[in-house]
Amino acid sequence: KPSAAGPGLAGRGRAMGKPMPAGGCGTQKASAAFVLGLAVAILAVLLGPAFTISPRFDSDAGARSPQCPARVTNATLFDLQGDGAGGRPGGVDASAAGVGGSGSQRQNLDFTSARDGRGLSLGKLCDRFVVTFRDYKLVGEHKARLSQRLNARLNETQRSAWEWVDRKNVALKYPTDFGLVAVKDRSVLDVLRSVDVVRDVFADAKMAGRRELLGTTEREHKLALEMVSDSLKPGDILAKGPGRLHTPFSSDRPGEPSRRGRGLISRALSFAQGFNFSSFKRSQIKSLYKPEELWKKGITGKGIKVGIFDTGVREDHPDLKNIAMRVNFTYQQSTSDGLGHGSFVAGCIASVSPGCPSNAPDVALHTFKVFTDDQTSYTSWYLDALNYAMVVKLHIINVSIGGPDWSDKPFVHKFRELVGQGVIIICAHGNAGPDYGTANNPGDEHWSIAVGGHTDDFKIAHFQSRGHTMQEKPFGYGRIKPDVVAYGHQVSSLRMERGCKEASGTSVASPVAAGIAALVASSVPESEWHYKLTPASMKQVLQEGAERLPRESIYIQGPGKANLHKSFEAMQRYEPKVTVFPGSIDLLDQDYMWPLSKTPLYATAMPLIMNLTITNGLGAHGYFEKEPEFTATNKLGEALDVHFERINVLWPWSGWIAIFVQVRDSGRNLTGVAEGVISFTIRSPPFPGEREGRSQRVEVPFKAKVIRTPDRNKRVLWDDYHNIQYPPEYVPIDDLNYRKEMLDWNGDHPHTNFHPVFDALTDNGYYVEVLGSSLTCFDASNYGTLALVDSEGEFHAEEIEKLHNDVSEGGLGLLIVGEWWNKQQMRRMKFFDDNTRDIWTPIVGGANVPALNRLLADFGIAFSDEITTGQIRLGRNVVSVNTGTSIKAFPARSSLFTLDGGLSPVLGLTRVGQGNVLAFGDTSAFDFNTHANLVPSLFLDFVKYTAGVAYPSWFKAGTVHNEAYENGNMKARLPNPSEGLDAKTLKILRRPLECHTNARRPKEMPVAERPLKPEEPVANPVVPDAEVIMNGIHKVEEKVATAVDGLLDVNHALAGPSEEDATSNVGGAMPHTGIVQAYFQRQLFGFLVVVVCLCVLIVWRKVHSGKRSKLRATKNRYTRLRQIV
């Protein structure tokens, strides 16, 4: 640019041989901007995923199909986002709309169960339902047959209230076993279920992965209000309902606050504290498992088909070597990944990137896009994809989804069918840790391979779910999961386009394990696939090669961390066999067998229960040749009484057996170690080409400590029979201030969320037993304390009468820990469920206060409907009460404690006849999963009092009432005495008055058979889906193959798969925010780069400021010279 002094000066400067710098200060600013821009670019490249803002989802634009409004949720991808990782997973944020908001999502409550009075008039709106049929046919045949038979049973109005919904995807070229219908009038559903060709009907549930999807938008909220306004009462608050719970992706440390909004210096300091330069390399999957030795042998995964059910992958991804097939089942017009989740998962299996190589580079990747780029799917999409997976004959499928609803029939049944066809299903165990009782489905099924996560230094990742499975409660004890743990913390894998990034979660560990399985499978010759490459054989070799981690329970790590080379060696010598996990039971191993190892055996105790998983490598189905038996191998073993429950038919490729162990009454004074062997024989039909079936005898060594029967006052009986949880009903969270949770699904068991109490009691010489039958099924003379903690169930009159006699005449101590119950609050927690078009109201509060009041009426004790929050000082302990209940009435000669500054008591101690009774109004101090300030020692004080061992040190600080107490606080009202006594509620909350197998078995006490789960075979052993399986192991495969032969060739179909709409909606994008901890090394490096750039800029500015001064002086001299001239 010309100088301000004019062209003459510039010309003179050039003429004198001293050209002026063109641009002057402008050039300096441009240089400074370039340096800053370079620094920011470097930082952005390094930290991109951690700070990328996820696009907002416009529910009005894409969340609804043309026919029906959006539905919320059934299953979901494990969220690749760090938000909330330090908090409790799942649920919704109550700050959004009543209780709806930005929390994680919950499993939809099953529409197929009876919901009298909850149905809504849909008007012009419609619901879409999955109709499953009893056989496989082309979709056109199903449509014609159903239309003819259904319309023949419907009246004129009903015929116009339903229609067949056409689906468009590649799977529709082949036979299918389901259809999709839209229904406006619910009366059609009952007729639909009665059609002879229909197996069942389910809502076409939406699966949403982003927690933000639970936040009700203004338009959605308005629509829902219009639909249900007639059913709402004054004061009701409508909130978006929960879908299938998914536990959030975890990369932050538990308890750490979000790093968003923190200063650069504080973030840099926190990164530096955990900085580990060696982890740059260790974050590579290849560096941890060292597959190079197998690669040198030509074992690279070649020939193995691995299915990835995710968000797709780009066709020309430079770091994936063999993308054999890409199919789309969503409404989007692309099979590519617009989210990044599918690319990352694929990279964990088969990446060839030098920056993040994986184990099995040559596997044939088959990507099934069942989630949109907004991380949303539908039941019908998944079912079509799973049917197509049988057509293309996949070997392994990775499933990075999960939730607590084990009663989710369409998914469980279809996945189970695939396993029956020989497909290996590898699932994420769940990211709900460090909470207990959080195993996710379908990983908690005995036929799946659930994968937990460990760090690069082989410690269990903090985010991994923990504890036994929940679906066996209260009649039995949960299964041991996970089946193996793999690398899942700060794992480096592929970005969506190119390059690598780091992430954590069991959704990462699952494909890492799938890569190991694929590499091991590729070592099997194709001629041996039919018996060496099966769901059973793969689970067996992974577990055989696993290495146990020190000081971790079997209910946290399963068999241990995966070892690629040991599993490879196990596969080389593999022959079909039956195995049991655990292969031996040694209850003397305190760490590994916790919590069962902390309760020794003794006479008169409730049975010790353990659930063993049987993996049957002999065939897809098998059976017990005779009943299992226990044989003592030492003198003390003869004092044991061992009985069993088992599945009737092992299918697919697996089953279970539960053992119940107790010491005979004659062994009251015995001590030592009891040993024995559990044995049974499994028989299976022959493999293809064989004439005779196979059988195998299995033996499981058993060892346990036996002690003299403890004194009565040292024994605590924990009532589990009256604890009701989700699923299937809407049981709300206990702590209403805990915004990340909505449903109570962790069991309320001393081995799950109340495990700190269990440890405190057993460490102080007490013995905790669990009652899984009614209160009429125990001998009160054996126990010092009966604990009823957070009970939601109803009590029978016989139970009420027996308990009063046991306490007042038998000297039993009674410890009741209640929770909030408030009818108005329960109405506020209503939500409109998009799947069922129903309003869901909690079936109880945090606890069933009306039922507890009926139980305690003869004692003169009653809780109120007041929701109390505050603190109570008991000796040195300051105990938080978080939305508990208060005491309404208490008997004379009692001591009561109120909250600091409160009006209503929350703790009462008294003596009724011969027994001590203690009532407390909140569980927060004892529930590990609420992440409150735990005071398990307080529970110990409670037990000492109720058992008559000692008065608490703080006992005299209470207010003594010599006469019966009646709370006069206007806020503390007595719940309606008849609340919860209607037939519908009693059917759900009052369990049978029976003594099940889990109760003590004295000769005079009959034991009822445990009710089998609905899907379990009964009487004459029939494998589930018997029409498909019992005529031969591969019957479905034959049906599909036969139909395919008359249609299109599979290879031809794969060449041009349809990518057209499946007429459904979308939701949420893969999260990128909050993964700060996972990227701390690169962030620190980026921070250092920025600091260096700034220093260079400062030095540069000082150097050039001197030059500018000289230039200014020269200019002035020229000006003066010109004036002189």
mmCIF file of N, CA and C in Angstrom, residues 772-856:
data_model
loop_
_atom_site.group_PDB
_atom_site.id
_atom_site.type_symbol
_atom_site.label_atom_id
_atom_site.label_comp_id
_atom_site.label_asym_id
_atom_site.label_seq_id
_atom_site.Cartn_x
_atom_site.Cartn_y
_atom_site.Cartn_z
ATOM 1 N N GLY A 772 -35.683 -64.784 50.798
ATOM 2 C CA GLY A 772 -36.297 -64.647 49.489
ATOM 3 C C GLY A 772 -37.674 -65.257 49.419
ATOM 4 N N SER A 773 -38.300 -65.464 50.561
ATOM 5 C CA SER A 773 -39.661 -65.992 50.641
ATOM 6 C C SER A 773 -40.445 -65.128 51.622
ATOM 7 N N SER A 774 -41.693 -65.493 51.859
ATOM 8 C CA SER A 774 -42.550 -64.667 52.704
ATOM 9 C C SER A 774 -42.078 -64.703 54.158
ATOM 10 N N LEU A 775 -42.622 -63.779 54.969
ATOM 11 C CA LEU A 775 -42.211 -63.675 56.375
ATOM 12 C C LEU A 775 -42.672 -64.865 57.201
ATOM 13 N N THR A 776 -43.491 -65.731 56.634
ATOM 14 C CA THR A 776 -43.912 -66.944 57.342
ATOM 15 C C THR A 776 -42.904 -68.072 57.190
ATOM 16 N N CYS A 777 -41.800 -67.812 56.486
ATOM 17 C CA CYS A 777 -40.883 -68.890 56.113
ATOM 18 C C CYS A 777 -39.555 -68.839 56.864
ATOM 19 N N PHE A 778 -39.516 -68.223 58.034
ATOM 20 C CA PHE A 778 -38.285 -68.250 58.814
ATOM 21 C C PHE A 778 -38.627 -68.444 60.287
ATOM 22 N N ASP A 779 -37.696 -69.007 61.004
ATOM 23 C CA ASP A 779 -37.839 -69.254 62.438
ATOM 24 C C ASP A 779 -37.222 -68.083 63.177
ATOM 25 N N ALA A 780 -38.058 -67.240 63.781
ATOM 26 C CA ALA A 780 -37.591 -66.008 64.402
ATOM 27 C C ALA A 780 -36.667 -66.269 65.588
ATOM 28 N N SER A 781 -36.743 -67.441 66.177
ATOM 29 C CA SER A 781 -35.886 -67.721 67.335
ATOM 30 C C SER A 781 -34.414 -67.821 66.949
ATOM 31 N N ASN A 782 -34.125 -67.894 65.653
ATOM 32 C CA ASN A 782 -32.737 -67.997 65.208
ATOM 33 C C ASN A 782 -32.075 -66.641 64.970
ATOM 34 N N TYR A 783 -32.856 -65.552 64.986
ATOM 35 C CA TYR A 783 -32.327 -64.266 64.541
ATOM 36 C C TYR A 783 -32.510 -63.196 65.607
ATOM 37 N N GLY A 784 -31.517 -62.296 65.650
ATOM 38 C CA GLY A 784 -31.615 -61.146 66.534
ATOM 39 C C GLY A 784 -32.307 -59.978 65.872
ATOM 40 N N THR A 785 -32.181 -59.856 64.524
ATOM 41 C CA THR A 785 -32.739 -58.712 63.812
ATOM 42 C C THR A 785 -33.316 -59.150 62.474
ATOM 43 N N LEU A 786 -34.511 -58.662 62.196
ATOM 44 C CA LEU A 786 -35.086 -58.747 60.859
ATOM 45 C C LEU A 786 -35.034 -57.343 60.274
ATOM 46 N N ALA A 787 -34.377 -57.185 59.113
ATOM 47 C CA ALA A 787 -34.223 -55.873 58.478
ATOM 48 C C ALA A 787 -35.135 -55.775 57.268
ATOM 49 N N LEU A 788 -36.021 -54.784 57.302
ATOM 50 C CA LEU A 788 -36.849 -54.452 56.144
ATOM 51 C C LEU A 788 -36.377 -53.097 55.649
ATOM 52 N N VAL A 789 -35.655 -53.084 54.533
ATOM 53 C CA VAL A 789 -35.006 -51.880 54.039
ATOM 54 C C VAL A 789 -35.617 -51.509 52.684
ATOM 55 N N ASP A 790 -36.241 -50.350 52.645
ATOM 56 C CA ASP A 790 -36.794 -49.819 51.398
ATOM 57 C C ASP A 790 -37.772 -50.807 50.761
ATOM 58 N N SER A 791 -38.722 -51.277 51.546
ATOM 59 C CA SER A 791 -39.675 -52.275 51.051
ATOM 60 C C SER A 791 -40.753 -51.616 50.214
ATOM 61 N N GLU A 792 -40.978 -52.166 49.026
ATOM 62 C CA GLU A 792 -42.049 -51.690 48.147
ATOM 63 C C GLU A 792 -43.228 -52.652 48.084
ATOM 64 N N GLY A 793 -43.062 -53.856 48.594
ATOM 65 C CA GLY A 793 -44.090 -54.876 48.466
ATOM 66 C C GLY A 793 -45.186 -54.755 49.507
ATOM 67 N N GLU A 794 -46.280 -55.502 49.260
ATOM 68 C CA GLU A 794 -47.415 -55.557 50.188
ATOM 69 C C GLU A 794 -47.277 -56.810 51.045
ATOM 70 N N PHE A 795 -47.892 -56.798 52.228
ATOM 71 C CA PHE A 795 -47.766 -57.898 53.181
ATOM 72 C C PHE A 795 -49.110 -58.601 53.336
ATOM 73 N N HIS A 796 -49.044 -59.918 53.488
ATOM 74 C CA HIS A 796 -50.231 -60.709 53.755
ATOM 75 C C HIS A 796 -50.608 -60.594 55.234
ATOM 76 N N ALA A 797 -51.862 -60.863 55.524
ATOM 77 C CA ALA A 797 -52.318 -60.810 56.915
ATOM 78 C C ALA A 797 -51.560 -61.808 57.772
ATOM 79 N N GLU A 798 -51.253 -62.961 57.203
ATOM 80 C CA GLU A 798 -50.494 -63.972 57.958
ATOM 81 C C GLU A 798 -49.098 -63.472 58.304
ATOM 82 N N GLU A 799 -48.484 -62.732 57.396
ATOM 83 C CA GLU A 799 -47.164 -62.177 57.674
ATOM 84 C C GLU A 799 -47.227 -61.132 58.785
ATOM 85 N N ILE A 800 -48.261 -60.295 58.740
ATOM 86 C CA ILE A 800 -48.411 -59.248 59.753
ATOM 87 C C ILE A 800 -48.597 -59.862 61.139
ATOM 88 N N GLU A 801 -49.443 -60.859 61.218
ATOM 89 C CA GLU A 801 -49.696 -61.504 62.502
ATOM 90 C C GLU A 801 -48.450 -62.200 63.037
ATOM 91 N N LYS A 802 -47.747 -62.933 62.167
ATOM 92 C CA LYS A 802 -46.545 -63.653 62.612
ATOM 93 C C LYS A 802 -45.470 -62.686 63.078
ATOM 94 N N LEU A 803 -45.264 -61.599 62.344
ATOM 95 C CA LEU A 803 -44.209 -60.664 62.725
ATOM 96 C C LEU A 803 -44.486 -60.034 64.081
ATOM 97 N N HIS A 804 -45.752 -59.684 64.348
ATOM 98 C CA HIS A 804 -46.072 -59.094 65.646
ATOM 99 C C HIS A 804 -45.783 -60.077 66.766
ATOM 100 N N ASN A 805 -46.120 -61.334 66.564
ATOM 101 C CA ASN A 805 -45.847 -62.345 67.583
ATOM 102 C C ASN A 805 -44.350 -62.584 67.747
ATOM 103 N N ASP A 806 -43.610 -62.601 66.623
ATOM 104 C CA ASP A 806 -42.174 -62.827 66.688
ATOM 105 C C ASP A 806 -41.471 -61.739 67.482
ATOM 106 N N VAL A 807 -41.941 -60.501 67.350
ATOM 107 C CA VAL A 807 -41.296 -59.382 68.043
ATOM 108 C C VAL A 807 -41.757 -59.305 69.494
ATOM 109 N N SER A 808 -43.068 -59.245 69.704
ATOM 110 C CA SER A 808 -43.588 -58.989 71.048
ATOM 111 C C SER A 808 -43.437 -60.187 71.977
ATOM 112 N N GLU A 809 -43.512 -61.404 71.432
ATOM 113 C CA GLU A 809 -43.411 -62.594 72.266
ATOM 114 C C GLU A 809 -42.100 -63.359 72.064
ATOM 115 N N GLY A 810 -41.574 -63.317 70.854
ATOM 116 C CA GLY A 810 -40.369 -64.090 70.581
ATOM 117 C C GLY A 810 -39.071 -63.326 70.737
ATOM 118 N N GLY A 811 -39.145 -62.020 70.965
ATOM 119 C CA GLY A 811 -37.926 -61.252 71.192
ATOM 120 C C GLY A 811 -37.138 -60.927 69.940
ATOM 121 N N LEU A 812 -37.755 -61.031 68.761
ATOM 122 C CA LEU A 812 -37.065 -60.667 67.524
ATOM 123 C C LEU A 812 -36.912 -59.149 67.433
ATOM 124 N N GLY A 813 -35.740 -58.681 67.082
ATOM 125 C CA GLY A 813 -35.538 -57.259 66.832
ATOM 126 C C GLY A 813 -35.987 -56.895 65.437
ATOM 127 N N LEU A 814 -36.659 -55.732 65.316
ATOM 128 C CA LEU A 814 -37.197 -55.325 64.028
ATOM 129 C C LEU A 814 -36.587 -53.983 63.629
ATOM 130 N N LEU A 815 -35.945 -53.962 62.446
ATOM 131 C CA LEU A 815 -35.307 -52.757 61.917
ATOM 132 C C LEU A 815 -35.991 -52.393 60.601
ATOM 133 N N ILE A 816 -36.656 -51.223 60.583
ATOM 134 C CA ILE A 816 -37.349 -50.776 59.379
ATOM 135 C C ILE A 816 -36.706 -49.486 58.897
ATOM 136 N N VAL A 817 -36.262 -49.496 57.633
ATOM 137 C CA VAL A 817 -35.749 -48.283 57.007
ATOM 138 C C VAL A 817 -36.697 -47.959 55.855
ATOM 139 N N GLY A 818 -37.440 -46.868 56.025
ATOM 140 C CA GLY A 818 -38.431 -46.495 55.029
ATOM 141 C C GLY A 818 -37.883 -45.509 54.019
ATOM 142 N N GLU A 819 -38.764 -44.998 53.190
ATOM 143 C CA GLU A 819 -38.427 -43.992 52.190
ATOM 144 C C GLU A 819 -39.658 -43.137 51.953
ATOM 145 N N TRP A 820 -39.510 -42.141 51.109
ATOM 146 C CA TRP A 820 -40.595 -41.208 50.856
ATOM 147 C C TRP A 820 -41.791 -41.904 50.210
ATOM 148 N N TRP A 821 -42.956 -41.382 50.518
ATOM 149 C CA TRP A 821 -44.191 -41.789 49.832
ATOM 150 C C TRP A 821 -45.131 -40.598 49.904
ATOM 151 N N ASN A 822 -45.503 -40.075 48.755
ATOM 152 C CA ASN A 822 -46.349 -38.899 48.710
ATOM 153 C C ASN A 822 -47.145 -38.934 47.419
ATOM 154 N N LYS A 823 -48.462 -38.968 47.541
ATOM 155 C CA LYS A 823 -49.310 -39.134 46.365
ATOM 156 C C LYS A 823 -49.141 -37.978 45.390
ATOM 157 N N GLN A 824 -49.026 -36.755 45.916
ATOM 158 C CA GLN A 824 -48.870 -35.610 45.038
ATOM 159 C C GLN A 824 -47.550 -35.669 44.286
ATOM 160 N N GLN A 825 -46.478 -36.061 44.988
ATOM 161 C CA GLN A 825 -45.180 -36.185 44.332
ATOM 162 C C GLN A 825 -45.210 -37.275 43.276
ATOM 163 N N MET A 826 -45.911 -38.350 43.536
ATOM 164 C CA MET A 826 -46.012 -39.421 42.555
ATOM 165 C C MET A 826 -46.743 -38.952 41.304
ATOM 166 N N ARG A 827 -47.764 -38.086 41.485
ATOM 167 C CA ARG A 827 -48.440 -37.527 40.311
ATOM 168 C C ARG A 827 -47.502 -36.624 39.523
ATOM 169 N N ARG A 828 -46.645 -35.906 40.250
ATOM 170 C CA ARG A 828 -45.692 -35.042 39.569
ATOM 171 C C ARG A 828 -44.699 -35.841 38.745
ATOM 172 N N MET A 829 -44.484 -37.084 39.102
ATOM 173 C CA MET A 829 -43.512 -37.920 38.405
ATOM 174 C C MET A 829 -44.136 -38.708 37.269
ATOM 175 N N LYS A 830 -45.382 -38.375 36.946
ATOM 176 C CA LYS A 830 -45.991 -39.005 35.783
ATOM 177 C C LYS A 830 -45.191 -38.661 34.530
ATOM 178 N N PHE A 831 -45.200 -39.582 33.603
ATOM 179 C CA PHE A 831 -44.638 -39.252 32.297
ATOM 180 C C PHE A 831 -45.485 -39.887 31.210
ATOM 181 N N PHE A 832 -45.438 -39.273 30.073
ATOM 182 C CA PHE A 832 -46.128 -39.815 28.914
ATOM 183 C C PHE A 832 -45.131 -40.617 28.103
ATOM 184 N N ASP A 833 -45.381 -41.909 27.977
ATOM 185 C CA ASP A 833 -44.465 -42.790 27.268
ATOM 186 C C ASP A 833 -44.844 -42.851 25.797
ATOM 187 N N ASP A 834 -43.929 -42.406 24.938
ATOM 188 C CA ASP A 834 -44.219 -42.349 23.508
ATOM 189 C C ASP A 834 -44.434 -43.725 22.896
ATOM 190 N N ASN A 835 -43.835 -44.751 23.479
ATOM 191 C CA ASN A 835 -44.009 -46.094 22.929
ATOM 192 C C ASN A 835 -45.424 -46.606 23.135
ATOM 193 N N THR A 836 -45.925 -46.468 24.368
ATOM 194 C CA THR A 836 -47.207 -47.073 24.716
ATOM 195 C C THR A 836 -48.369 -46.117 24.593
ATOM 196 N N ARG A 837 -48.092 -44.830 24.370
ATOM 197 C CA ARG A 837 -49.129 -43.804 24.376
ATOM 198 C C ARG A 837 -49.905 -43.850 25.694
ATOM 199 N N ASP A 838 -49.209 -44.159 26.764
ATOM 200 C CA ASP A 838 -49.815 -44.246 28.079
ATOM 201 C C ASP A 838 -49.175 -43.244 29.025
ATOM 202 N N ILE A 839 -49.937 -42.835 30.028
ATOM 203 C CA ILE A 839 -49.357 -42.084 31.139
ATOM 204 C C ILE A 839 -48.907 -43.093 32.182
ATOM 205 N N TRP A 840 -47.661 -42.970 32.591
ATOM 206 C CA TRP A 840 -47.121 -43.868 33.593
ATOM 207 C C TRP A 840 -46.974 -43.119 34.913
ATOM 208 N N THR A 841 -47.500 -43.712 35.949
ATOM 209 C CA THR A 841 -47.403 -43.159 37.301
ATOM 210 C C THR A 841 -46.681 -44.168 38.174
ATOM 211 N N PRO A 842 -45.817 -43.723 39.081
ATOM 212 C CA PRO A 842 -45.138 -44.677 39.960
ATOM 213 C C PRO A 842 -46.134 -45.578 40.683
ATOM 214 N N ILE A 843 -45.836 -46.857 40.721
ATOM 215 C CA ILE A 843 -46.719 -47.810 41.394
ATOM 216 C C ILE A 843 -46.628 -47.656 42.903
ATOM 217 N N VAL A 844 -45.475 -47.148 43.380
ATOM 218 C CA VAL A 844 -45.259 -46.825 44.792
ATOM 219 C C VAL A 844 -44.386 -45.574 44.843
ATOM 220 N N GLY A 845 -44.065 -45.124 46.039
ATOM 221 C CA GLY A 845 -43.069 -44.080 46.200
ATOM 222 C C GLY A 845 -41.701 -44.710 46.315
ATOM 223 N N GLY A 846 -40.783 -44.036 47.033
ATOM 224 C CA GLY A 846 -39.491 -44.663 47.278
ATOM 225 C C GLY A 846 -39.649 -45.970 48.022
ATOM 226 N N ALA A 847 -40.612 -46.010 48.939
ATOM 227 C CA ALA A 847 -41.008 -47.238 49.633
ATOM 228 C C ALA A 847 -42.531 -47.268 49.682
ATOM 229 N N ASN A 848 -43.076 -48.401 50.069
ATOM 230 C CA ASN A 848 -44.530 -48.550 50.165
ATOM 231 C C ASN A 848 -44.955 -48.225 51.598
ATOM 232 N N VAL A 849 -45.062 -46.934 51.896
ATOM 233 C CA VAL A 849 -45.382 -46.497 53.252
ATOM 234 C C VAL A 849 -46.749 -47.007 53.715
ATOM 235 N N PRO A 850 -47.809 -46.959 52.903
ATOM 236 C CA PRO A 850 -49.085 -47.523 53.370
ATOM 237 C C PRO A 850 -48.959 -48.991 53.772
ATOM 238 N N ALA A 851 -48.208 -49.786 53.011
ATOM 239 C CA ALA A 851 -48.037 -51.200 53.364
ATOM 240 C C ALA A 851 -47.236 -51.339 54.659
ATOM 241 N N LEU A 852 -46.189 -50.532 54.833
ATOM 242 C CA LEU A 852 -45.416 -50.571 56.081
ATOM 243 C C LEU A 852 -46.285 -50.172 57.270
ATOM 244 N N ASN A 853 -47.140 -49.175 57.069
ATOM 245 C CA ASN A 853 -48.018 -48.775 58.171
ATOM 246 C C ASN A 853 -48.985 -49.886 58.547
ATOM 247 N N ARG A 854 -49.481 -50.649 57.570
ATOM 248 C CA ARG A 854 -50.348 -51.780 57.886
ATOM 249 C C ARG A 854 -49.568 -52.860 58.629
ATOM 250 N N LEU A 855 -48.304 -53.042 58.228
ATOM 251 C CA LEU A 855 -47.471 -54.033 58.903
ATOM 252 C C LEU A 855 -47.185 -53.636 60.353
ATOM 253 N N LEU A 856 -47.001 -52.339 60.603
ATOM 254 C CA LEU A 856 -46.566 -51.855 61.909
ATOM 255 C C LEU A 856 -47.710 -51.346 62.771
#
